Amino acid sequence: MEYSIQETARAAGTTSRTLRHYDSLGLVRPSRVGGNGYRFYDDRALVRLQRVLLLRELGLGLDRIAEVLAAQDARGEGSDPAAAEATLLTAHLELLTRERGRIDKQIGAVRRTIAALTSPHERTGLMNANMFEGFDHTAHREEVSERWGKDAYAKSDRWWRGLTGGEQQQWQQDVAALNADWSAAAAAGEQADSPVAQALAARHIAWLEGFPGAPSGEHFIPYVRGLCEMYVADERFAANYGGVSGATLVRDALRIRTAS
Amino acid sequence: MEYSIQETARAAGTTSRTLRHYDSLGLVRPSRVGGNGYRFYDDRALVRLQRVLLLRELGLGLDRIAEVLAAQDARGEGSDPAAAEATLLTAHLELLTRERGRIDKQIGAVRRTIAALTSPHERTGLMNANMFEGFDHTAHREEVSERWGKDAYAKSDRWWRGLTGGEQQQWQQDVAALNADWSAAAAAGEQADSPVAQALAARHIAWLEGFPGAPSGEHFIPYVRGLCEMYVADERFAANYGGVSGATLVRDALRIRTAS
DNA sequence: CCTTGACATTGACGTAACGTCAAGTTCTAA
DNA sequence: TTAGAACTTGACGTTACGTCAATGTCAAGG
């Protein structure tokens, strides 16, 4: 069977404009083009279109989709196309998971902002940076600036001063809880590779990821490891984790966590 | 104090290009423009800039930010600017929540796709691999046969194999969409008697009615209820609805729906 | 005085994935 | 025959800026 562009679009739940777009990209070519220039699609083309739309619903970009389909076309039956697609989808899954984490953080931030706005006793004045127990970046301005650049410092400082008092308190509580758990783990003699320590390491990394001014991508792990060295070397940091022994536990656990 | 455009950008952790952009939009105007056209920003402008950047980090669009700030400028001190901002942020919170639901659906779909691709059941690639996307009657042959008789199974299998590839994919997409909507509803904490859940229940029943091999007449409702129990009891089914909690929502919603 | 280099300006194009006209051609049904 | 539906290509609009390009301004040094 052969379908007109509109029929094809309706069958696939999209628009003719999209079909022309995909044609111009070479992503889904019509099976036949009439002498009048009209596009016609057969079942094979329709299946390909549906695959494209499916992958697009999974959130992949058109360029990536083209790669997937090209790879599968190339290895007709030889290798394992399913494995290739699974690998690509797994990578994509990570992106999605990170994206969800980002959204969750935004939701948290908006919720706290609303809470602070509607709380009667909170004035929204800017508070001094000393409230930032456990990671007072004003006190450690030089380290942060030197190691990660002025931008990181300015960004983090701007972020902090932009928070309301309520949000700052919330943040502090989160930090305090994490630090307390680390201290307790260290006091309990947990090993760096124990489930408890690794769970804390995961939390710690998630916290650092949410820290504004933190580098992303390939710079993130070196950044984390650098911070850990600072925890151990600088007793002002180490104190937050129950002293040098606690900071050492943090460092070792995070090293293991970031090893892969 | 007065800062140059670069100083201002550095202080706020952004770029001069962004400042020019905001100026062209009228979002953050420089406090003074020199005879040479140079922009200069004072502390008030900087605070405004920081608010813009903060709201942007919360994910608001620049147009929305302009609304917020305009509203706050309008009611200088008269009304309650915080309430206005809270209202707007609440609306924004809904958007974020929907977005997270969307991402959750994508994650679920990708996970299921990967599972289907890597499952030993798959023979002929993606198209037939996850025919029923969690309702693979081949995998669940025994249950179906035992409960509803061999006729039902054979009938449904014949029906399925009689479909064209496009029709099969269409069916899959419908099922996937329904499951994803259930998962999202469960994740959103919908109650079984809520309009959302009841609307989904209606869709689900309509889907089951179209399912070949399904009993009709007086046997239909017991059949539906039996299936729902299976959803909850069998995690292979439950996984399609976001786990046991999702399957429970499905079951309860369908119980209510079929009560009359 | 002239040069050099840092910093400033406006203007324009590019991004992802199409939506939305616009102007013209072709098909279909009355 | 003729209206209207469907089709074509081409081009601009969308977000929030990044990234040149071409040019102007300012402070310091030879």
Short mmCIF file of C-alpha atoms in Angstrom, two decimals, chain B residues 85-240:
data_model
loop_
_atom_site.label_atom_id
_atom_site.label_comp_id
_atom_site.label_asym_id
_atom_site.label_seq_id
_atom_site.Cartn_x
_atom_site.Cartn_y
_atom_site.Cartn_z
CA GLU B 85 5.37 35.99 43.43
CA ALA B 86 4.25 32.98 45.39
CA THR B 87 1.20 32.62 43.15
CA LEU B 88 3.32 32.74 40.07
CA LEU B 89 5.80 30.31 41.48
CA THR B 90 3.02 27.94 42.37
CA ALA B 91 1.88 27.96 38.78
CA HIS B 92 5.45 27.32 37.82
CA LEU B 93 5.61 24.46 40.25
CA GLU B 94 2.83 22.73 38.36
CA LEU B 95 4.76 23.04 35.16
CA LEU B 96 7.80 21.54 36.80
CA THR B 97 5.77 18.70 38.22
CA ARG B 98 4.30 17.92 34.84
CA GLU B 99 7.75 18.04 33.35
CA ARG B 100 8.99 15.57 35.90
CA GLY B 101 6.09 13.30 35.10
CA ARG B 102 7.03 13.49 31.47
CA ILE B 103 10.62 12.60 32.26
CA ASP B 104 9.47 9.76 34.45
CA LYS B 105 7.46 8.41 31.59
CA GLN B 106 10.43 8.66 29.30
CA ILE B 107 12.64 6.90 31.80
CA GLY B 108 10.11 4.12 32.18
CA ALA B 109 9.77 3.76 28.44
CA VAL B 110 13.51 3.66 27.89
CA ARG B 111 13.97 1.13 30.67
CA ARG B 112 11.31 -1.10 29.24
CA THR B 113 12.74 -0.74 25.79
CA ILE B 114 16.17 -1.74 27.00
CA ALA B 115 14.71 -4.63 28.93
CA ALA B 116 12.88 -5.79 25.85
CA LEU B 117 15.99 -5.45 23.70
CA THR B 118 18.19 -7.40 26.06
CA SER B 119 15.58 -9.98 26.93
CA PRO B 120 16.15 -13.44 25.53
CA HIS B 121 12.61 -13.43 24.20
CA GLU B 122 13.45 -11.05 21.45
CA ARG B 123 13.91 -12.70 18.15
CA THR B 124 13.35 -10.40 15.28
CA GLY B 125 14.47 -7.05 16.57
CA LEU B 126 12.58 -4.32 18.28
CA MET B 127 9.34 -4.70 16.42
CA ASN B 128 8.39 -8.09 17.70
CA ALA B 129 10.56 -8.10 20.75
CA ASN B 130 8.20 -6.35 23.07
CA MET B 131 4.99 -6.95 21.25
CA PHE B 132 2.86 -6.31 24.18
CA GLU B 133 5.19 -4.17 26.15
CA GLY B 134 4.66 -6.02 29.35
CA PHE B 135 1.68 -7.90 28.13
CA ASP B 136 3.64 -10.31 26.09
CA HIS B 137 1.26 -13.18 25.85
CA THR B 138 4.07 -15.44 24.83
CA ALA B 139 5.86 -14.85 28.09
CA HIS B 140 2.67 -15.20 30.06
CA ARG B 141 1.27 -17.99 28.07
CA GLU B 142 0.62 -20.23 31.03
CA GLU B 143 -1.29 -17.65 32.99
CA VAL B 144 -3.44 -16.73 30.07
CA SER B 145 -4.03 -20.32 29.08
CA GLU B 146 -4.83 -21.47 32.55
CA ARG B 147 -7.11 -18.66 33.45
CA TRP B 148 -8.97 -18.01 30.26
CA GLY B 149 -8.58 -21.18 28.31
CA LYS B 150 -6.57 -22.23 25.35
CA ASP B 151 -9.07 -20.75 22.98
CA ALA B 152 -8.46 -17.30 24.27
CA TYR B 153 -4.74 -17.64 23.90
CA ALA B 154 -4.87 -19.08 20.43
CA LYS B 155 -7.33 -16.45 19.38
CA SER B 156 -5.24 -13.61 20.66
CA ASP B 157 -2.12 -15.07 19.09
CA ARG B 158 -3.78 -15.42 15.72
CA TRP B 159 -5.06 -11.92 15.97
CA TRP B 160 -1.64 -10.55 16.78
CA ARG B 161 0.13 -12.36 13.99
CA GLY B 162 -2.51 -11.20 11.56
CA LEU B 163 -1.66 -7.58 12.12
CA THR B 164 0.77 -5.72 9.91
CA GLY B 165 3.93 -4.32 11.38
CA GLY B 166 2.46 -0.86 11.45
CA GLU B 167 -0.63 -2.04 13.24
CA GLN B 168 1.44 -3.91 15.77
CA GLN B 169 3.50 -0.84 16.47
CA GLN B 170 0.39 1.24 16.80
CA TRP B 171 -0.95 -1.19 19.33
CA GLN B 172 2.30 -1.15 21.22
CA GLN B 173 2.33 2.60 21.34
CA ASP B 174 -1.19 2.65 22.71
CA VAL B 175 -0.30 0.19 25.42
CA ALA B 176 2.89 2.03 26.25
CA ALA B 177 1.02 5.30 26.48
CA LEU B 178 -1.59 3.85 28.78
CA ASN B 179 1.00 2.27 31.03
CA ALA B 180 3.03 5.44 31.11
CA ASP B 181 0.00 7.46 32.08
CA TRP B 182 -0.76 5.05 34.89
CA SER B 183 2.81 5.24 36.11
CA ALA B 184 2.72 9.01 36.04
CA ALA B 185 -0.59 9.09 37.87
CA ALA B 186 0.78 6.77 40.53
CA ALA B 187 3.93 8.84 40.83
CA ALA B 188 1.82 11.97 41.17
CA GLY B 189 -0.05 10.37 44.06
CA GLU B 190 -3.41 10.24 42.36
CA GLN B 191 -6.17 8.56 44.35
CA ALA B 192 -8.12 5.71 42.83
CA ASP B 193 -11.38 7.65 42.86
CA SER B 194 -9.87 10.82 41.43
CA PRO B 195 -11.04 12.03 38.03
CA VAL B 196 -7.62 11.37 36.56
CA ALA B 197 -7.53 7.78 37.74
CA GLN B 198 -11.11 7.16 36.73
CA ALA B 199 -10.47 8.54 33.26
CA LEU B 200 -7.51 6.19 32.96
CA ALA B 201 -9.66 3.35 34.21
CA ALA B 202 -12.16 4.07 31.46
CA ARG B 203 -9.36 4.01 28.90
CA HIS B 204 -8.04 0.81 30.37
CA ILE B 205 -11.41 -0.89 30.17
CA ALA B 206 -11.87 0.26 26.62
CA TRP B 207 -8.48 -1.19 25.82
CA LEU B 208 -9.32 -4.51 27.47
CA GLU B 209 -12.58 -4.66 25.58
CA GLY B 210 -10.68 -4.40 22.34
CA PHE B 211 -8.37 -7.14 23.42
CA PRO B 212 -9.06 -10.25 21.40
CA GLY B 213 -9.84 -13.31 23.39
CA ALA B 214 -11.31 -11.28 26.17
CA PRO B 215 -14.58 -12.67 27.46
CA SER B 216 -17.66 -10.59 26.91
CA GLY B 217 -20.93 -10.12 28.71
CA GLU B 218 -21.19 -11.21 32.31
CA HIS B 219 -17.70 -12.68 32.31
CA PHE B 220 -16.00 -9.46 31.42
CA ILE B 221 -15.97 -7.76 34.80
CA PRO B 222 -14.63 -10.77 36.72
CA TYR B 223 -12.02 -11.08 34.02
CA VAL B 224 -10.97 -7.48 34.47
CA ARG B 225 -10.79 -7.84 38.20
CA GLY B 226 -8.79 -11.01 37.94
CA LEU B 227 -6.34 -9.33 35.65
CA CYS B 228 -5.95 -6.48 38.11
CA GLU B 229 -5.09 -8.91 40.87
CA MET B 230 -2.44 -10.31 38.60
CA TYR B 231 -1.06 -6.84 38.00
CA VAL B 232 -0.53 -6.41 41.71
CA ALA B 233 0.63 -9.91 42.46
CA ASP B 234 3.02 -10.37 39.57
CA GLU B 235 5.80 -7.90 39.49
CA ARG B 236 6.34 -8.45 35.79
CA PHE B 237 2.96 -6.83 35.31
CA ALA B 238 3.35 -4.37 38.14
CA ALA B 239 6.51 -3.05 36.53
CA ASN B 240 4.41 -1.73 33.69
#
